[in-house]
Amino acid sequence: GAVVSQHPSWVICKSGTSVKIECRSLDFQATTMFWYRQFPKQSLMLMATSNEGSKATYEQGVEKDKFLINHASLTLSTLTVTSAHPEDSSFYICSARPTSGGFSYEQYFGPGTRLTVT
Amino acid sequence: GQNIDQPTEMTATEGAIVQINCTYQTSGFNGLFWYQQHAGEAPTFLSYNVLDGLEEKGRFSSFLSRSKGYSYLLLKELQMKDSASYLCAVMDSNYQLIWGAGTKLIIKP
């Protein structure tokens, strides 16, 4: 149980285009989902916290107009990188916190999406 | 500020024991997590400590001392597949995870 999927697993796009990444909790409901970015040989950096039915909370330094987050249901959150640039190339990972049951503060991670902007 | 410190890299021999330390300074404390992350993959949960003491789970054990702001992850009977990065993360007073930079563990035969 507690599986989180991400789609796509990798994507290459041209500079200036937009890319949408989906994060789904497959067998549980998640009121809260998190979006992280990880550059090579660095730790996870939290970008934003996504709550179902409300606006996402962005970390300092993360442009909310560039990284659009939508959490329209209890099992789906999307991250759209708008007008992507090469410096946005990174490993994007989502995680989901179960709404109820089990260990309430554990986050289950998706497999990640590797974005390359050319 | 909030800070999590752990060694950048460690090397150990297959079959041996290794201890990965983590010290932290955070605004509030609601538990400490250890995650394993293989290259190019997402982190997977290993352990959670919120009370002082040692939690044992198979070959892996995790220890916490809240008064010292210190934790360690102990890996026994090391296997080649244990080569990975080990991430220490603390949940602060806002239930936000603060992540360490990770310790890359290299296992040699």
PDB file of N, CA and C in Angstrom, chain B residues 15-109:
ATOM      1  N   GLY B  15      29.510  -6.576   4.782  1.00  0.00           N
ATOM      2  CA  GLY B  15      29.482  -7.420   5.969  1.00  0.00           C
ATOM      3  C   GLY B  15      29.763  -6.686   7.266  1.00  0.00           C
ATOM      4  N   ALA B  16      30.265  -5.482   7.173  1.00  0.00           N
ATOM      5  CA  ALA B  16      30.631  -4.713   8.371  1.00  0.00           C
ATOM      6  C   ALA B  16      29.434  -3.916   8.896  1.00  0.00           C
ATOM      7  N   ILE B  17      29.715  -3.054   9.881  1.00  0.00           N
ATOM      8  CA  ILE B  17      28.706  -2.177  10.481  1.00  0.00           C
ATOM      9  C   ILE B  17      29.126  -0.732  10.239  1.00  0.00           C
ATOM     10  N   VAL B  18      28.154   0.130   9.975  1.00  0.00           N
ATOM     11  CA  VAL B  18      28.456   1.547   9.791  1.00  0.00           C
ATOM     12  C   VAL B  18      27.415   2.384  10.530  1.00  0.00           C
ATOM     13  N   GLN B  19      27.882   3.482  11.093  1.00  0.00           N
ATOM     14  CA  GLN B  19      26.997   4.400  11.815  1.00  0.00           C
ATOM     15  C   GLN B  19      27.031   5.755  11.133  1.00  0.00           C
ATOM     16  N   ILE B  20      25.877   6.251  10.751  1.00  0.00           N
ATOM     17  CA  ILE B  20      25.771   7.557  10.102  1.00  0.00           C
ATOM     18  C   ILE B  20      25.139   8.525  11.091  1.00  0.00           C
ATOM     19  N   ASN B  21      25.865   9.566  11.417  1.00  0.00           N
ATOM     20  CA  ASN B  21      25.406  10.527  12.418  1.00  0.00           C
ATOM     21  C   ASN B  21      24.658  11.692  11.801  1.00  0.00           C
ATOM     22  N   CYS B  22      23.778  12.269  12.601  1.00  0.00           N
ATOM     23  CA  CYS B  22      23.009  13.441  12.170  1.00  0.00           C
ATOM     24  C   CYS B  22      22.794  14.342  13.381  1.00  0.00           C
ATOM     25  N   THR B  23      23.186  15.596  13.278  1.00  0.00           N
ATOM     26  CA  THR B  23      22.900  16.562  14.338  1.00  0.00           C
ATOM     27  C   THR B  23      21.981  17.633  13.775  1.00  0.00           C
ATOM     28  N   TYR B  24      21.156  18.166  14.650  1.00  0.00           N
ATOM     29  CA  TYR B  24      20.159  19.113  14.143  1.00  0.00           C
ATOM     30  C   TYR B  24      19.907  20.262  15.102  1.00  0.00           C
ATOM     31  N   GLN B  25      19.514  21.364  14.515  1.00  0.00           N
ATOM     32  CA  GLN B  25      19.047  22.538  15.269  1.00  0.00           C
ATOM     33  C   GLN B  25      17.832  23.047  14.514  1.00  0.00           C
ATOM     34  N   THR B  26      16.665  22.873  15.103  1.00  0.00           N
ATOM     35  CA  THR B  26      15.442  23.268  14.410  1.00  0.00           C
ATOM     36  C   THR B  26      14.519  24.028  15.349  1.00  0.00           C
ATOM     37  N   SER B  27      13.567  24.714  14.755  1.00  0.00           N
ATOM     38  CA  SER B  27      12.559  25.413  15.544  1.00  0.00           C
ATOM     39  C   SER B  27      11.461  24.415  15.869  1.00  0.00           C
ATOM     40  N   GLY B  28      11.573  23.795  17.008  1.00  0.00           N
ATOM     41  CA  GLY B  28      10.618  22.776  17.394  1.00  0.00           C
ATOM     42  C   GLY B  28      11.032  21.415  16.865  1.00  0.00           C
ATOM     43  N   PHE B  29      10.426  20.410  17.426  1.00  0.00           N
ATOM     44  CA  PHE B  29      10.785  19.038  17.041  1.00  0.00           C
ATOM     45  C   PHE B  29       9.546  18.161  17.130  1.00  0.00           C
ATOM     46  N   ASN B  30       9.229  17.535  16.003  1.00  0.00           N
ATOM     47  CA  ASN B  30       8.117  16.582  15.979  1.00  0.00           C
ATOM     48  C   ASN B  30       8.552  15.255  15.379  1.00  0.00           C
ATOM     49  N   GLY B  31       9.820  14.949  15.537  1.00  0.00           N
ATOM     50  CA  GLY B  31      10.292  13.652  15.092  1.00  0.00           C
ATOM     51  C   GLY B  31      11.411  13.754  14.076  1.00  0.00           C
ATOM     52  N   LEU B  32      12.169  12.699  13.970  1.00  0.00           N
ATOM     53  CA  LEU B  32      13.304  12.642  13.042  1.00  0.00           C
ATOM     54  C   LEU B  32      13.154  11.420  12.158  1.00  0.00           C
ATOM     55  N   PHE B  33      13.354  11.625  10.883  1.00  0.00           N
ATOM     56  CA  PHE B  33      13.202  10.561   9.892  1.00  0.00           C
ATOM     57  C   PHE B  33      14.554  10.228   9.267  1.00  0.00           C
ATOM     58  N   TRP B  34      14.701   8.979   8.890  1.00  0.00           N
ATOM     59  CA  TRP B  34      15.808   8.562   8.030  1.00  0.00           C
ATOM     60  C   TRP B  34      15.210   7.961   6.764  1.00  0.00           C
ATOM     61  N   TYR B  35      15.757   8.412   5.630  1.00  0.00           N
ATOM     62  CA  TYR B  35      15.339   7.900   4.335  1.00  0.00           C
ATOM     63  C   TYR B  35      16.566   7.380   3.590  1.00  0.00           C
ATOM     64  N   GLN B  36      16.331   6.393   2.743  1.00  0.00           N
ATOM     65  CA  GLN B  36      17.368   5.877   1.848  1.00  0.00           C
ATOM     66  C   GLN B  36      17.035   6.333   0.437  1.00  0.00           C
ATOM     67  N   GLN B  37      18.041   6.797  -0.277  1.00  0.00           N
ATOM     68  CA  GLN B  37      17.808   7.212  -1.652  1.00  0.00           C
ATOM     69  C   GLN B  37      18.897   6.668  -2.560  1.00  0.00           C
ATOM     70  N   HIS B  38      18.505   5.780  -3.476  1.00  0.00           N
ATOM     71  CA  HIS B  38      19.443   5.320  -4.496  1.00  0.00           C
ATOM     72  C   HIS B  38      19.503   6.356  -5.600  1.00  0.00           C
ATOM     73  N   ALA B  39      20.619   6.397  -6.280  1.00  0.00           N
ATOM     74  CA  ALA B  39      20.847   7.401  -7.322  1.00  0.00           C
ATOM     75  C   ALA B  39      19.733   7.383  -8.361  1.00  0.00           C
ATOM     76  N   GLY B  40      19.177   8.538  -8.630  1.00  0.00           N
ATOM     77  CA  GLY B  40      18.151   8.653  -9.653  1.00  0.00           C
ATOM     78  C   GLY B  40      16.774   8.184  -9.227  1.00  0.00           C
ATOM     79  N   GLU B  41      16.643   7.851  -7.949  1.00  0.00           N
ATOM     80  CA  GLU B  41      15.353   7.379  -7.454  1.00  0.00           C
ATOM     81  C   GLU B  41      14.861   8.278  -6.325  1.00  0.00           C
ATOM     82  N   ALA B  42      13.597   8.132  -5.980  1.00  0.00           N
ATOM     83  CA  ALA B  42      13.037   8.906  -4.871  1.00  0.00           C
ATOM     84  C   ALA B  42      13.421   8.266  -3.534  1.00  0.00           C
ATOM     85  N   PRO B  43      13.380   9.028  -2.461  1.00  0.00           N
ATOM     86  CA  PRO B  43      13.691   8.484  -1.136  1.00  0.00           C
ATOM     87  C   PRO B  43      12.670   7.441  -0.685  1.00  0.00           C
ATOM     88  N   THR B  44      13.141   6.471   0.072  1.00  0.00           N
ATOM     89  CA  THR B  44      12.253   5.498   0.688  1.00  0.00           C
ATOM     90  C   THR B  44      12.432   5.558   2.195  1.00  0.00           C
ATOM     91  N   PHE B  45      11.333   5.448   2.915  1.00  0.00           N
ATOM     92  CA  PHE B  45      11.308   5.590   4.368  1.00  0.00           C
ATOM     93  C   PHE B  45      12.056   4.442   5.052  1.00  0.00           C
ATOM     94  N   LEU B  46      12.893   4.794   6.014  1.00  0.00           N
ATOM     95  CA  LEU B  46      13.589   3.788   6.810  1.00  0.00           C
ATOM     96  C   LEU B  46      13.095   3.778   8.250  1.00  0.00           C
ATOM     97  N   SER B  47      13.061   4.967   8.883  1.00  0.00           N
ATOM     98  CA  SER B  47      12.731   4.978  10.299  1.00  0.00           C
ATOM     99  C   SER B  47      12.215   6.345  10.734  1.00  0.00           C
ATOM    100  N   TYR B  48      11.562   6.317  11.889  1.00  0.00           N
ATOM    101  CA  TYR B  48      11.041   7.540  12.506  1.00  0.00           C
ATOM    102  C   TYR B  48      11.272   7.434  14.002  1.00  0.00           C
ATOM    103  N   ASN B  49      11.911   8.448  14.586  1.00  0.00           N
ATOM    104  CA  ASN B  49      12.121   8.506  16.036  1.00  0.00           C
ATOM    105  C   ASN B  49      11.533   9.806  16.556  1.00  0.00           C
ATOM    106  N   VAL B  50      10.740   9.718  17.605  1.00  0.00           N
ATOM    107  CA  VAL B  50      10.241  10.922  18.244  1.00  0.00           C
ATOM    108  C   VAL B  50      10.591  10.931  19.740  1.00  0.00           C
ATOM    109  N   LEU B  51      10.861   9.747  20.287  1.00  0.00           N
ATOM    110  CA  LEU B  51      11.292   9.636  21.672  1.00  0.00           C
ATOM    111  C   LEU B  51      12.751   9.200  21.718  1.00  0.00           C
ATOM    112  N   ASP B  52      13.435   9.535  22.816  1.00  0.00           N
ATOM    113  CA  ASP B  52      14.830   9.143  22.964  1.00  0.00           C
ATOM    114  C   ASP B  52      14.960   7.631  22.981  1.00  0.00           C
ATOM    115  N   GLY B  53      16.045   7.172  22.408  1.00  0.00           N
ATOM    116  CA  GLY B  53      16.323   5.757  22.474  1.00  0.00           C
ATOM    117  C   GLY B  53      16.580   5.153  21.113  1.00  0.00           C
ATOM    118  N   LEU B  54      16.689   3.843  21.136  1.00  0.00           N
ATOM    119  CA  LEU B  54      17.053   3.091  19.937  1.00  0.00           C
ATOM    120  C   LEU B  54      15.846   2.339  19.400  1.00  0.00           C
ATOM    121  N   GLU B  55      15.630   2.480  18.096  1.00  0.00           N
ATOM    122  CA  GLU B  55      14.582   1.733  17.401  1.00  0.00           C
ATOM    123  C   GLU B  55      15.266   0.763  16.454  1.00  0.00           C
ATOM    124  N   GLU B  56      14.989  -0.526  16.618  1.00  0.00           N
ATOM    125  CA  GLU B  56      15.631  -1.517  15.770  1.00  0.00           C
ATOM    126  C   GLU B  56      14.634  -2.098  14.791  1.00  0.00           C
ATOM    127  N   LYS B  57      15.100  -2.207  13.542  1.00  0.00           N
ATOM    128  CA  LYS B  57      14.241  -2.761  12.498  1.00  0.00           C
ATOM    129  C   LYS B  57      15.125  -3.575  11.567  1.00  0.00           C
ATOM    130  N   GLY B  58      15.261  -4.851  11.869  1.00  0.00           N
ATOM    131  CA  GLY B  58      16.096  -5.715  11.047  1.00  0.00           C
ATOM    132  C   GLY B  58      17.553  -5.301  11.120  1.00  0.00           C
ATOM    133  N   ARG B  59      18.165  -5.117   9.965  1.00  0.00           N
ATOM    134  CA  ARG B  59      19.592  -4.750   9.938  1.00  0.00           C
ATOM    135  C   ARG B  59      19.812  -3.271  10.252  1.00  0.00           C
ATOM    136  N   PHE B  60      18.725  -2.506  10.235  1.00  0.00           N
ATOM    137  CA  PHE B  60      18.844  -1.060  10.449  1.00  0.00           C
ATOM    138  C   PHE B  60      18.321  -0.680  11.831  1.00  0.00           C
ATOM    139  N   SER B  61      19.031   0.212  12.506  1.00  0.00           N
ATOM    140  CA  SER B  61      18.582   0.750  13.785  1.00  0.00           C
ATOM    141  C   SER B  61      18.758   2.263  13.746  1.00  0.00           C
ATOM    142  N   SER B  62      17.902   2.976  14.464  1.00  0.00           N
ATOM    143  CA  SER B  62      18.033   4.428  14.533  1.00  0.00           C
ATOM    144  C   SER B  62      17.936   4.857  15.981  1.00  0.00           C
ATOM    145  N   PHE B  63      18.807   5.804  16.331  1.00  0.00           N
ATOM    146  CA  PHE B  63      18.894   6.280  17.713  1.00  0.00           C
ATOM    147  C   PHE B  63      18.617   7.767  17.744  1.00  0.00           C
ATOM    148  N   LEU B  64      17.993   8.216  18.823  1.00  0.00           N
ATOM    149  CA  LEU B  64      17.703   9.640  18.994  1.00  0.00           C
ATOM    150  C   LEU B  64      18.020  10.092  20.405  1.00  0.00           C
ATOM    151  N   SER B  65      18.661  11.259  20.501  1.00  0.00           N
ATOM    152  CA  SER B  65      18.823  11.968  21.768  1.00  0.00           C
ATOM    153  C   SER B  65      18.344  13.396  21.530  1.00  0.00           C
ATOM    154  N   ARG B  66      17.169  13.700  22.034  1.00  0.00           N
ATOM    155  CA  ARG B  66      16.603  15.037  21.804  1.00  0.00           C
ATOM    156  C   ARG B  66      17.385  16.120  22.545  1.00  0.00           C
ATOM    157  N   SER B  67      17.887  15.796  23.730  1.00  0.00           N
ATOM    158  CA  SER B  67      18.625  16.797  24.501  1.00  0.00           C
ATOM    159  C   SER B  67      19.918  17.198  23.790  1.00  0.00           C
ATOM    160  N   LYS B  68      20.482  16.277  23.045  1.00  0.00           N
ATOM    161  CA  LYS B  68      21.735  16.561  22.340  1.00  0.00           C
ATOM    162  C   LYS B  68      21.490  16.963  20.878  1.00  0.00           C
ATOM    163  N   GLY B  69      20.256  16.891  20.426  1.00  0.00           N
ATOM    164  CA  GLY B  69      19.983  17.203  19.025  1.00  0.00           C
ATOM    165  C   GLY B  69      20.750  16.274  18.100  1.00  0.00           C
ATOM    166  N   TYR B  70      20.671  14.982  18.390  1.00  0.00           N
ATOM    167  CA  TYR B  70      21.558  14.016  17.740  1.00  0.00           C
ATOM    168  C   TYR B  70      20.816  12.731  17.430  1.00  0.00           C
ATOM    169  N   SER B  71      21.121  12.178  16.273  1.00  0.00           N
ATOM    170  CA  SER B  71      20.588  10.890  15.887  1.00  0.00           C
ATOM    171  C   SER B  71      21.653  10.125  15.121  1.00  0.00           C
ATOM    172  N   TYR B  72      21.539   8.836  15.107  1.00  0.00           N
ATOM    173  CA  TYR B  72      22.370   8.053  14.189  1.00  0.00           C
ATOM    174  C   TYR B  72      21.567   6.919  13.594  1.00  0.00           C
ATOM    175  N   LEU B  73      21.993   6.515  12.423  1.00  0.00           N
ATOM    176  CA  LEU B  73      21.446   5.355  11.728  1.00  0.00           C
ATOM    177  C   LEU B  73      22.536   4.306  11.705  1.00  0.00           C
ATOM    178  N   LEU B  74      22.228   3.128  12.199  1.00  0.00           N
ATOM    179  CA  LEU B  74      23.203   2.045  12.279  1.00  0.00           C
ATOM    180  C   LEU B  74      22.810   0.962  11.288  1.00  0.00           C
ATOM    181  N   LEU B  75      23.722   0.624  10.403  1.00  0.00           N
ATOM    182  CA  LEU B  75      23.468  -0.410   9.423  1.00  0.00           C
ATOM    183  C   LEU B  75      24.410  -1.581   9.701  1.00  0.00           C
ATOM    184  N   LYS B  76      23.835  -2.763   9.909  1.00  0.00           N
ATOM    185  CA  LYS B  76      24.619  -3.956  10.209  1.00  0.00           C
ATOM    186  C   LYS B  76      24.669  -4.882   8.997  1.00  0.00           C
ATOM    187  N   GLU B  77      25.639  -5.781   9.025  1.00  0.00           N
ATOM    188  CA  GLU B  77      25.767  -6.805   7.961  1.00  0.00           C
ATOM    189  C   GLU B  77      25.592  -6.165   6.590  1.00  0.00           C
ATOM    190  N   LEU B  78      26.407  -5.176   6.327  1.00  0.00           N
ATOM    191  CA  LEU B  78      26.267  -4.392   5.110  1.00  0.00           C
ATOM    192  C   LEU B  78      26.281  -5.254   3.850  1.00  0.00           C
ATOM    193  N   GLN B  79      25.398  -4.874   2.947  1.00  0.00           N
ATOM    194  CA  GLN B  79      25.314  -5.533   1.653  1.00  0.00           C
ATOM    195  C   GLN B  79      25.587  -4.490   0.569  1.00  0.00           C
ATOM    196  N   MET B  80      25.995  -4.971  -0.582  1.00  0.00           N
ATOM    197  CA  MET B  80      26.331  -4.042  -1.676  1.00  0.00           C
ATOM    198  C   MET B  80      25.137  -3.155  -2.026  1.00  0.00           C
ATOM    199  N   LYS B  81      23.935  -3.711  -1.892  1.00  0.00           N
ATOM    200  CA  LYS B  81      22.731  -2.944  -2.242  1.00  0.00           C
ATOM    201  C   LYS B  81      22.468  -1.789  -1.270  1.00  0.00           C
ATOM    202  N   ASP B  82      23.205  -1.766  -0.153  1.00  0.00           N
ATOM    203  CA  ASP B  82      23.045  -0.668   0.796  1.00  0.00           C
ATOM    204  C   ASP B  82      23.769   0.594   0.333  1.00  0.00           C
ATOM    205  N   SER B  83      24.531   0.485  -0.729  1.00  0.00           N
ATOM    206  CA  SER B  83      25.179   1.670  -1.298  1.00  0.00           C
ATOM    207  C   SER B  83      24.096   2.632  -1.770  1.00  0.00           C
ATOM    208  N   ALA B  84      24.046   3.792  -1.143  1.00  0.00           N
ATOM    209  CA  ALA B  84      22.978   4.759  -1.425  1.00  0.00           C
ATOM    210  C   ALA B  84      23.281   6.006  -0.625  1.00  0.00           C
ATOM    211  N   SER B  85      22.432   7.003  -0.794  1.00  0.00           N
ATOM    212  CA  SER B  85      22.492   8.171   0.079  1.00  0.00           C
ATOM    213  C   SER B  85      21.474   8.003   1.184  1.00  0.00           C
ATOM    214  N   TYR B  86      21.847   8.431   2.380  1.00  0.00           N
ATOM    215  CA  TYR B  86      20.964   8.323   3.530  1.00  0.00           C
ATOM    216  C   TYR B  86      20.652   9.739   4.015  1.00  0.00           C
ATOM    217  N   LEU B  87      19.369  10.055   4.007  1.00  0.00           N
ATOM    218  CA  LEU B  87      18.922  11.408   4.313  1.00  0.00           C
ATOM    219  C   LEU B  87      18.299  11.459   5.697  1.00  0.00           C
ATOM    220  N   CYS B  88      18.764  12.422   6.478  1.00  0.00           N
ATOM    221  CA  CYS B  88      18.207  12.690   7.794  1.00  0.00           C
ATOM    222  C   CYS B  88      17.255  13.879   7.645  1.00  0.00           C
ATOM    223  N   ALA B  89      16.073  13.793   8.209  1.00  0.00           N
ATOM    224  CA  ALA B  89      15.113  14.894   8.105  1.00  0.00           C
ATOM    225  C   ALA B  89      14.399  15.073   9.445  1.00  0.00           C
ATOM    226  N   VAL B  90      14.243  16.299   9.855  1.00  0.00           N
ATOM    227  CA  VAL B  90      13.568  16.613  11.115  1.00  0.00           C
ATOM    228  C   VAL B  90      12.256  17.341  10.827  1.00  0.00           C
ATOM    229  N   MET B  91      11.209  16.932  11.505  1.00  0.00           N
ATOM    230  CA  MET B  91       9.926  17.614  11.384  1.00  0.00           C
ATOM    231  C   MET B  91       9.869  18.711  12.442  1.00  0.00           C
ATOM    232  N   ASP B  92       9.713  19.962  11.970  1.00  0.00           N
ATOM    233  CA  ASP B  92       9.764  21.069  12.917  1.00  0.00           C
ATOM    234  C   ASP B  92       8.395  21.352  13.531  1.00  0.00           C
ATOM    235  N   SER B  93       8.291  22.470  14.228  1.00  0.00           N
ATOM    236  CA  SER B  93       7.058  22.783  14.943  1.00  0.00           C
ATOM    237  C   SER B  93       5.868  23.004  14.011  1.00  0.00           C
ATOM    238  N   ASN B  94       6.142  23.301  12.744  1.00  0.00           N
ATOM    239  CA  ASN B  94       5.077  23.473  11.747  1.00  0.00           C
ATOM    240  C   ASN B  94       4.798  22.187  10.975  1.00  0.00           C
ATOM    241  N   TYR B  95       5.356  21.084  11.463  1.00  0.00           N
ATOM    242  CA  TYR B  95       5.212  19.780  10.814  1.00  0.00           C
ATOM    243  C   TYR B  95       5.786  19.803   9.399  1.00  0.00           C
ATOM    244  N   GLN B  96       6.805  20.643   9.218  1.00  0.00           N
ATOM    245  CA  GLN B  96       7.513  20.730   7.954  1.00  0.00           C
ATOM    246  C   GLN B  96       8.787  19.905   8.078  1.00  0.00           C
ATOM    247  N   LEU B  97       9.134  19.155   7.034  1.00  0.00           N
ATOM    248  CA  LEU B  97      10.368  18.372   7.071  1.00  0.00           C
ATOM    249  C   LEU B  97      11.547  19.247   6.666  1.00  0.00           C
ATOM    250  N   ILE B  98      12.554  19.276   7.516  1.00  0.00           N
ATOM    251  CA  ILE B  98      13.807  19.963   7.215  1.00  0.00           C
ATOM    252  C   ILE B  98      14.829  18.879   6.876  1.00  0.00           C
ATOM    253  N   TRP B  99      15.409  18.968   5.691  1.00  0.00           N
ATOM    254  CA  TRP B  99      16.237  17.886   5.199  1.00  0.00           C
ATOM    255  C   TRP B  99      17.731  18.178   5.359  1.00  0.00           C
ATOM    256  N   GLY B 100      18.479  17.147   5.713  1.00  0.00           N
ATOM    257  CA  GLY B 100      19.927  17.218   5.644  1.00  0.00           C
ATOM    258  C   GLY B 100      20.364  17.010   4.196  1.00  0.00           C
ATOM    259  N   ALA B 101      21.625  17.251   3.940  1.00  0.00           N
ATOM    260  CA  ALA B 101      22.154  17.133   2.572  1.00  0.00           C
ATOM    261  C   ALA B 101      22.364  15.690   2.153  1.00  0.00           C
ATOM    262  N   GLY B 102      22.293  14.776   3.118  1.00  0.00           N
ATOM    263  CA  GLY B 102      22.453  13.371   2.777  1.00  0.00           C
ATOM    264  C   GLY B 102      23.881  12.890   2.931  1.00  0.00           C
ATOM    265  N   THR B 103      24.015  11.626   3.271  1.00  0.00           N
ATOM    266  CA  THR B 103      25.320  10.981   3.379  1.00  0.00           C
ATOM    267  C   THR B 103      25.409   9.890   2.328  1.00  0.00           C
ATOM    268  N   LYS B 104      26.358  10.020   1.441  1.00  0.00           N
ATOM    269  CA  LYS B 104      26.556   8.989   0.421  1.00  0.00           C
ATOM    270  C   LYS B 104      27.378   7.861   1.029  1.00  0.00           C
ATOM    271  N   LEU B 105      26.796   6.674   1.065  1.00  0.00           N
ATOM    272  CA  LEU B 105      27.475   5.508   1.634  1.00  0.00           C
ATOM    273  C   LEU B 105      27.972   4.623   0.508  1.00  0.00           C
ATOM    274  N   ILE B 106      29.261   4.364   0.516  1.00  0.00           N
ATOM    275  CA  ILE B 106      29.886   3.519  -0.491  1.00  0.00           C
ATOM    276  C   ILE B 106      30.289   2.216   0.186  1.00  0.00           C
ATOM    277  N   ILE B 107      29.795   1.109  -0.349  1.00  0.00           N
ATOM    278  CA  ILE B 107      30.127  -0.202   0.202  1.00  0.00           C
ATOM    279  C   ILE B 107      31.148  -0.863  -0.720  1.00  0.00           C
ATOM    280  N   LYS B 108      32.243  -1.308  -0.129  1.00  0.00           N
ATOM    281  CA  LYS B 108      33.284  -1.992  -0.896  1.00  0.00           C
ATOM    282  C   LYS B 108      33.293  -3.473  -0.561  1.00  0.00           C
ATOM    283  N   PRO B 109      33.555  -4.320  -1.561  1.00  0.00           N
ATOM    284  CA  PRO B 109      33.554  -5.765  -1.304  1.00  0.00           C
ATOM    285  C   PRO B 109      34.711  -6.177  -0.413  1.00  0.00           C
TER     286      PRO B 109
END
